[in-house]
mmCIF file of C-alpha atoms and ligand atoms in Angstrom:
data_model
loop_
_atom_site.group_PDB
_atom_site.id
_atom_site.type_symbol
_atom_site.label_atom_id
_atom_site.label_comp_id
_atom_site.label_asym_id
_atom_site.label_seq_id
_atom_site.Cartn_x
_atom_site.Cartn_y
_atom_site.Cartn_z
ATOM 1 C CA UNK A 1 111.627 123.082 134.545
ATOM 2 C CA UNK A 2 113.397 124.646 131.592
ATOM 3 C CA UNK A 3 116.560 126.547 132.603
ATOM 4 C CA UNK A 4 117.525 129.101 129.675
ATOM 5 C CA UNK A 5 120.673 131.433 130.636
ATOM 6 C CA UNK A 6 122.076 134.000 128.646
ATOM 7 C CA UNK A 7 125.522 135.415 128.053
ATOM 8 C CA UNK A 8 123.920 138.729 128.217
ATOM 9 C CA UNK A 9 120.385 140.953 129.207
ATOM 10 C CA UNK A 10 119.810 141.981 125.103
ATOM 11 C CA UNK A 11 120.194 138.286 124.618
ATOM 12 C CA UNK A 12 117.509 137.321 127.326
ATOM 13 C CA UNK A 13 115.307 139.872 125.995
ATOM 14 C CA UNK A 14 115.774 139.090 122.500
ATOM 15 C CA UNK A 15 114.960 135.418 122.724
ATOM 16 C CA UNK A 16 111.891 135.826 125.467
ATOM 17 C CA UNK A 17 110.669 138.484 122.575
ATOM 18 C CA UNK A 18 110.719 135.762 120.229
ATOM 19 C CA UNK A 19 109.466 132.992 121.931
ATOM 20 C CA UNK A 20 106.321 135.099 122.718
ATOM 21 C CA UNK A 21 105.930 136.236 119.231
ATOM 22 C CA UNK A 22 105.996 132.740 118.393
ATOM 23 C CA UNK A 23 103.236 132.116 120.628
ATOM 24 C CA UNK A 24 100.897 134.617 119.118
ATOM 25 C CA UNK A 25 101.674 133.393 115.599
ATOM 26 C CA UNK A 26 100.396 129.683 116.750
ATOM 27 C CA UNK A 27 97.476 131.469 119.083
ATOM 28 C CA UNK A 28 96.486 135.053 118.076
ATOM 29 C CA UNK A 29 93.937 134.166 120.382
ATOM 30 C CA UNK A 30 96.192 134.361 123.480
ATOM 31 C CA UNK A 31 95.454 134.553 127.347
ATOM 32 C CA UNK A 32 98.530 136.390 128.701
ATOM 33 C CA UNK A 33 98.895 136.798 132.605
ATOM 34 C CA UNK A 34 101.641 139.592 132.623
ATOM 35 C CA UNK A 35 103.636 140.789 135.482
ATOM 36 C CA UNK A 36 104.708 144.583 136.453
ATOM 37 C CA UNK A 37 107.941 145.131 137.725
ATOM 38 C CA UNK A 38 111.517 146.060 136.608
ATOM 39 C CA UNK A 39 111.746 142.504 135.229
ATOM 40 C CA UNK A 40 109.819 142.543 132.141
ATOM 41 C CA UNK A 41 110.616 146.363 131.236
ATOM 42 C CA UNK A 42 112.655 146.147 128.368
ATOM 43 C CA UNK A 43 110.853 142.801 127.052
ATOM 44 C CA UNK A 44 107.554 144.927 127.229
ATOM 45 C CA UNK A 45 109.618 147.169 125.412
ATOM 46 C CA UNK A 46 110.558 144.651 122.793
ATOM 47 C CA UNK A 47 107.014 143.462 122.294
ATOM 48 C CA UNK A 48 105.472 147.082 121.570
ATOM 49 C CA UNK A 49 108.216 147.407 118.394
ATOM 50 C CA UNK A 50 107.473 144.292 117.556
ATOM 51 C CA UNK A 51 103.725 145.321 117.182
ATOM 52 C CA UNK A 52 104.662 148.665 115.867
ATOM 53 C CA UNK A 53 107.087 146.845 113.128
ATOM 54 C CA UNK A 54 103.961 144.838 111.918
ATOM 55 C CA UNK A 55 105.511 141.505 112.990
ATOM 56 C CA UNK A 56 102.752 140.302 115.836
ATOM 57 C CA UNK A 57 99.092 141.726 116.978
ATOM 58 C CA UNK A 58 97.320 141.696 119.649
ATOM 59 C CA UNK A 59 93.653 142.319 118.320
ATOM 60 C CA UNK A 60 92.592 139.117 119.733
ATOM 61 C CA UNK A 61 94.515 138.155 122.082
ATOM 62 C CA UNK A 62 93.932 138.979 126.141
ATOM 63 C CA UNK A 63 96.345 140.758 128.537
ATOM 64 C CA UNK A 64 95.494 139.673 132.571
ATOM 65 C CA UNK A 65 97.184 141.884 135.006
ATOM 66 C CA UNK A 66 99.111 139.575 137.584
ATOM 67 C CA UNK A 67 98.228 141.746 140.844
ATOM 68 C CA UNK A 68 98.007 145.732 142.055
ATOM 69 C CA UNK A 69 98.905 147.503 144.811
ATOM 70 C CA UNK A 70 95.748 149.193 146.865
ATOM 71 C CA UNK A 71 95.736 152.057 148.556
ATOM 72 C CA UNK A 72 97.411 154.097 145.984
ATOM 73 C CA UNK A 73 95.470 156.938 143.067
ATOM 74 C CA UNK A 74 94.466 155.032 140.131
ATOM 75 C CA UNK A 75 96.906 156.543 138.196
ATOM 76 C CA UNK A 76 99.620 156.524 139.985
ATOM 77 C CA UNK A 77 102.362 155.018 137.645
ATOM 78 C CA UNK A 78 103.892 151.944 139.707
ATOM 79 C CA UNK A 79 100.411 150.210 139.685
ATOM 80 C CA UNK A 80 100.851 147.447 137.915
ATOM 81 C CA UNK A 81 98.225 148.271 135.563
ATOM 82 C CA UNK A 82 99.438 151.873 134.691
ATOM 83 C CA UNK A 83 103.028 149.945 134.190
ATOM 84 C CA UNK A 84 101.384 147.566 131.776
ATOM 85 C CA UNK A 85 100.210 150.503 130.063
ATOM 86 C CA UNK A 86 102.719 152.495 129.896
ATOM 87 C CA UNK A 87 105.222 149.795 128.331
ATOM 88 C CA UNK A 88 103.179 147.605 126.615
ATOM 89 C CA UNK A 89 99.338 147.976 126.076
ATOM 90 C CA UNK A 90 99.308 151.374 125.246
ATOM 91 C CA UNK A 91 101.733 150.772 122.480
ATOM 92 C CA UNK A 92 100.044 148.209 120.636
ATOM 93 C CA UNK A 93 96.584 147.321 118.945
ATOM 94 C CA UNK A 94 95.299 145.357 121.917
ATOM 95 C CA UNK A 95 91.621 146.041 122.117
ATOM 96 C CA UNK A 96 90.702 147.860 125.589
ATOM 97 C CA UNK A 97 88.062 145.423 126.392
ATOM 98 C CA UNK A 98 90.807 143.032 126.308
ATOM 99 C CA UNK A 99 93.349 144.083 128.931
ATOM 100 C CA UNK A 100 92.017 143.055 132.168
ATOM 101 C CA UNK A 101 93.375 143.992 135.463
ATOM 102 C CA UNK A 102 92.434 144.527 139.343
ATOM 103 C CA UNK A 103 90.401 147.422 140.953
ATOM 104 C CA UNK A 104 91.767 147.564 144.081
ATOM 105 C CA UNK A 105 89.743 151.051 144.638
ATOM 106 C CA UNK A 106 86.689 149.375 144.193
ATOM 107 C CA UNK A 107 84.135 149.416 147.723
ATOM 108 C CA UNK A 108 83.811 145.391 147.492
ATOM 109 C CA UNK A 109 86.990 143.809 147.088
ATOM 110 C CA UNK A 110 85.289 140.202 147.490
ATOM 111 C CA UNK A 111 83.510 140.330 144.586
ATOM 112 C CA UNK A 112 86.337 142.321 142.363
ATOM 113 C CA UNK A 113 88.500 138.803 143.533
ATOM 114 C CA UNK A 114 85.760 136.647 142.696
ATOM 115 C CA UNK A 115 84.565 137.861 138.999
ATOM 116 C CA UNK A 116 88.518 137.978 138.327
ATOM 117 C CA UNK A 117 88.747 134.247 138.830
ATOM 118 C CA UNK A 118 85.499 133.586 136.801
ATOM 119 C CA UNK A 119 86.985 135.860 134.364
ATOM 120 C CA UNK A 120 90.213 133.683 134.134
ATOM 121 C CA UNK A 121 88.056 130.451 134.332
ATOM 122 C CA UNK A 122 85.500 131.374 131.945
ATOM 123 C CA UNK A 123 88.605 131.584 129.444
ATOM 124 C CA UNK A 124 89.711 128.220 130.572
ATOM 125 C CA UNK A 125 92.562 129.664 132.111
ATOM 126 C CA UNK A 126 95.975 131.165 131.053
ATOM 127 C CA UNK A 127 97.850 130.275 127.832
ATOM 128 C CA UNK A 128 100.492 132.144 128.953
ATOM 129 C CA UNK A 129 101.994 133.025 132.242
ATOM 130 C CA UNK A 130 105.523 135.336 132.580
ATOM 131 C CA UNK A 131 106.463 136.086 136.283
ATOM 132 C CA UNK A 132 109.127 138.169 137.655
ATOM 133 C CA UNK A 133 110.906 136.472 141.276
ATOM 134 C CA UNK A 134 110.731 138.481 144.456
ATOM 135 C CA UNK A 135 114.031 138.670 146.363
ATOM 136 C CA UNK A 136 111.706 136.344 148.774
ATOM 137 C CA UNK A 137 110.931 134.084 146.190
ATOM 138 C CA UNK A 138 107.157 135.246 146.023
ATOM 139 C CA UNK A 139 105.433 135.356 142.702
ATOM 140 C CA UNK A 140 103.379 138.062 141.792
ATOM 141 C CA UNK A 141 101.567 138.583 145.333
ATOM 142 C CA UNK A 142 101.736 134.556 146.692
ATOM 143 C CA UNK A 143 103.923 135.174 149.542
ATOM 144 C CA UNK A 144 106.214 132.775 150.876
ATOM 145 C CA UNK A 145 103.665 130.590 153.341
ATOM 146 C CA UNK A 146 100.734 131.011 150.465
ATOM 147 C CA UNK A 147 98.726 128.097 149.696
ATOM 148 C CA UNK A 148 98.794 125.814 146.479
ATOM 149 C CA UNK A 149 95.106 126.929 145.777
ATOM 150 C CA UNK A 150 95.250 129.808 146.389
ATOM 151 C CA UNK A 151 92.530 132.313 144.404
ATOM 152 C CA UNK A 152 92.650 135.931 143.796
ATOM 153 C CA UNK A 153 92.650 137.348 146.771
ATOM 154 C CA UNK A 154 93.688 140.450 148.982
ATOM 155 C CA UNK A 155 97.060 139.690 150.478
ATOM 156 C CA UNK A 156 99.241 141.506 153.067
ATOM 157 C CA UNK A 157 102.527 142.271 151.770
ATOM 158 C CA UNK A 158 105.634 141.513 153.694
ATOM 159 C CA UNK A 159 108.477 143.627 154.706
ATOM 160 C CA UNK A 160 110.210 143.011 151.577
ATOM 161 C CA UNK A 161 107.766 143.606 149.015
ATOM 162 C CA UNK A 162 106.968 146.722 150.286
ATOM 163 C CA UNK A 163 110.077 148.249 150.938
ATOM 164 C CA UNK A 164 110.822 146.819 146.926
ATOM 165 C CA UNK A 165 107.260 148.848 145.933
ATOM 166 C CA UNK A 166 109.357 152.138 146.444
ATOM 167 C CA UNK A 167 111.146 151.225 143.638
ATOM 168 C CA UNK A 168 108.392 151.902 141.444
ATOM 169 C CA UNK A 169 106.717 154.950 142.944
ATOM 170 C CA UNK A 170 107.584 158.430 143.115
ATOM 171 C CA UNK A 171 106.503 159.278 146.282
ATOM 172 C CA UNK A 172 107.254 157.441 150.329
ATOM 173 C CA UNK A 173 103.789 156.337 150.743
ATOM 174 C CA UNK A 174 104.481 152.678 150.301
ATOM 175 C CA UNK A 175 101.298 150.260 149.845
ATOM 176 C CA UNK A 176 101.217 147.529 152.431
ATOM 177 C CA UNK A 177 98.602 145.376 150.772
ATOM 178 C CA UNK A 178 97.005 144.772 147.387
ATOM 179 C CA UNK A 179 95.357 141.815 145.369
ATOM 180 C CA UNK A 180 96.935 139.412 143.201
ATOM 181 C CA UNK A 181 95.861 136.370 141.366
ATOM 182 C CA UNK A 182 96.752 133.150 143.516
ATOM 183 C CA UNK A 183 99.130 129.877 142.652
ATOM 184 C CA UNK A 184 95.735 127.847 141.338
ATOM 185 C CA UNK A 185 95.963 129.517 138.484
ATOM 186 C CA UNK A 186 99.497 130.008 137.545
ATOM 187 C CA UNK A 187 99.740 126.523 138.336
ATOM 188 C CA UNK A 188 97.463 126.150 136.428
ATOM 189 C CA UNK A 189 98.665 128.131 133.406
ATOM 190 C CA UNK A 190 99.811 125.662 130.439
ATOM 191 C CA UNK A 191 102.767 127.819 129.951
ATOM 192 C CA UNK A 192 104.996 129.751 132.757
ATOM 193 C CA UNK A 193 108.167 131.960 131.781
ATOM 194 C CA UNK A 194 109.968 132.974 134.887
ATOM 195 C CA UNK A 195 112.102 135.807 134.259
ATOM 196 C CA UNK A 196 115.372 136.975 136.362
ATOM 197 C CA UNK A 197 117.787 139.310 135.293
ATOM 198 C CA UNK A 198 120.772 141.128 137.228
ATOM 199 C CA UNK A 199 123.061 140.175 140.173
ATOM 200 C CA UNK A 200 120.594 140.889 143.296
ATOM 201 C CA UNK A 201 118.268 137.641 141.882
ATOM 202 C CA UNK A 202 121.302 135.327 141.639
ATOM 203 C CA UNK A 203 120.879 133.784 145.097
ATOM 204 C CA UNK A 204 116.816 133.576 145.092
ATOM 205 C CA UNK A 205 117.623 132.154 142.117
ATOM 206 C CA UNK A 206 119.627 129.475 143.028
ATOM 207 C CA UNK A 207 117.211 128.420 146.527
ATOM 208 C CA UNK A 208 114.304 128.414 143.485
ATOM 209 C CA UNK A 209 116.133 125.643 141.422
ATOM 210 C CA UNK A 210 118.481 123.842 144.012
ATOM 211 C CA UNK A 211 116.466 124.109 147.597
ATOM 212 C CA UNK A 212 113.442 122.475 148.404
ATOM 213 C CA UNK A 213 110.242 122.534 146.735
ATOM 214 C CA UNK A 214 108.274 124.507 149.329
ATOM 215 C CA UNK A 215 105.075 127.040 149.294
ATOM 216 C CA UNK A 216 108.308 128.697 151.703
ATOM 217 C CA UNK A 217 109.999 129.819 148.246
ATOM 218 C CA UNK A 218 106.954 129.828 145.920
ATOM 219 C CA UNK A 219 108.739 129.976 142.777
ATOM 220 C CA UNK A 220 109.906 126.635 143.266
ATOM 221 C CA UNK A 221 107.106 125.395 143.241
ATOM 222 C CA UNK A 222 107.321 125.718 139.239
ATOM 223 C CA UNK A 223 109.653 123.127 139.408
ATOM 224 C CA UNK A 224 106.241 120.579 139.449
ATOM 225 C CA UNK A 225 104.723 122.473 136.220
ATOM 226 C CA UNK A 226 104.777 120.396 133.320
ATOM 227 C CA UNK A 227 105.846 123.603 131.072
ATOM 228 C CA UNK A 228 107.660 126.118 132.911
ATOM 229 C CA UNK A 229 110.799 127.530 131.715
ATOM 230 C CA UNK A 230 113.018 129.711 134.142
ATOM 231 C CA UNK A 231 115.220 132.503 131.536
ATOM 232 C CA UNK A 232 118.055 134.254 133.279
ATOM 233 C CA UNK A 233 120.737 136.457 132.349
ATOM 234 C CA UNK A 234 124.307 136.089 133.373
ATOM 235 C CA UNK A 235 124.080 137.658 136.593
ATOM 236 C CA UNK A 236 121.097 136.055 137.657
ATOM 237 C CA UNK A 237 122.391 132.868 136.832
ATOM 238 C CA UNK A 238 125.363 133.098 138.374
ATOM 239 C CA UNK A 239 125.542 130.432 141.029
ATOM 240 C CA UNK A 240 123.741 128.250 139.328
HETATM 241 P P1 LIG B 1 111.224 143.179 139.961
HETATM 242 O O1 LIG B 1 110.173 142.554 140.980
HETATM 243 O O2 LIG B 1 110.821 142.689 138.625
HETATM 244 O O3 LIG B 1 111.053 144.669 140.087
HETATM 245 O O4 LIG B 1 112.568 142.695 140.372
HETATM 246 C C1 LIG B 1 109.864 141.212 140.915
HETATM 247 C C2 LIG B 1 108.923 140.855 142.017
HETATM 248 O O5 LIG B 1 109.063 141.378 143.128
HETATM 249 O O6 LIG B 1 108.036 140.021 141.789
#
């Protein structure tokens, strides 16, 4: 793996910004599994001006929600598909058709699992994967204990995800499940960015790069992927 720190966050954003401009240049045709989450705020934020300054589209490239809560109203803003939105897809020229994410209102959740995989397969996968880390080391919804093949699938949450959910809703009634796209494919991804910024990541962190390789901290298991980069600030990097 990669390991990219920066003296500071505007740094981290910056370059992240520019690496995945870079990536559209080469591939306007770009399959982009994107995370929600405080993590990739202000590099959303970074790829929207970029748009709106002329310098990258997104007409043909394809935005992939990572995961959603369920049991919240569909537009309640910390879904991860209202976040997307709000920071990123509704601020450039992607085409609607083109941002897929998960409808975890929908009556059969089996099948809403099922055609998301085919729709990732169909592709032939993700280009592009960027994941926030869980204070737990989960990615996206893959729990520590997940398994290495894991599909899209409905997952309970544990203790620590959801009390971290209230961080992006207004409200207390914290979701306890949701759906999220499983390790197969973002092992399978030929390009993973994990992103970490700001103190409370620094010792997740540092089990992800220095402790075992174990579906126990599942972002080490990036550590095996032949092109994953890990990009932390400062903080996050700090006992490294
Ligand atoms: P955060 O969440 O980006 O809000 O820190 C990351 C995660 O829990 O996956």
């Amino acid at each position: 793996m990669n390991i990219l720190k920066f003296d500071s966050e505007s740094a981290w954003v910056d370059c992240v910004a520019s690496l995945w401009r870079d990536r559209l240049r080469q591939n306007p045709r770009l399959r982009i599994c994107l995370p929600s989450g405080h993590t990739p705020i202000k590099i959303f934020e970074a790829m929207a001006r970029s748009v709106a300054n002329g310098w990258v589209s997104y007409r043909e490239a394809e935005i992939f929600a990572l995961d959603d809560y369920g049991g919240l109203v569909p537009d309640d803003l910390g879904r991860c598909r209202n976040m997307l939105r709000r920071y990123l897809i509704d601020q450039s020229d992607l085409p609607k058709e083109r941002f897929h994410w998960i409808d975890t209102a929908a009556p059969d959740l089996d099948r809403v699992c099922r055609e998301y995989d085919v729709l990732i397969e169909t592709g032939g996968g993700f280009d592009l994967t960027l994941l926030g880390i869980g204070l737990n080391g989960h990615l996206g919804l893959n729990e520590p204990g997940s398994v290495l093949d894991a599909p899209t699938r409905r997952v309970e949450m544990h203790e620590s995800t959801v009390k971290a959910s209230a961080g992006y809703l207004t409200h207390s009634n914290l979701p306890t499940w949701g759906i999220g796209v499983g390790l197969k494919h973002l092992l399978d991804s030929k390009e993973v960015w994990l992103l970490a910024n700001g103190a409370k990541k620094a010792e997740i962190i540092q089990r992800t790069l220095k402790g075992a390789i174990s579906n126990e901290v599942p972002a080490s298991l990036m550590r095996r992927h032949s092109n994953a980069s890990l990009f932390v600030d400062q903080d996050a990097g700090a006992l490294l």
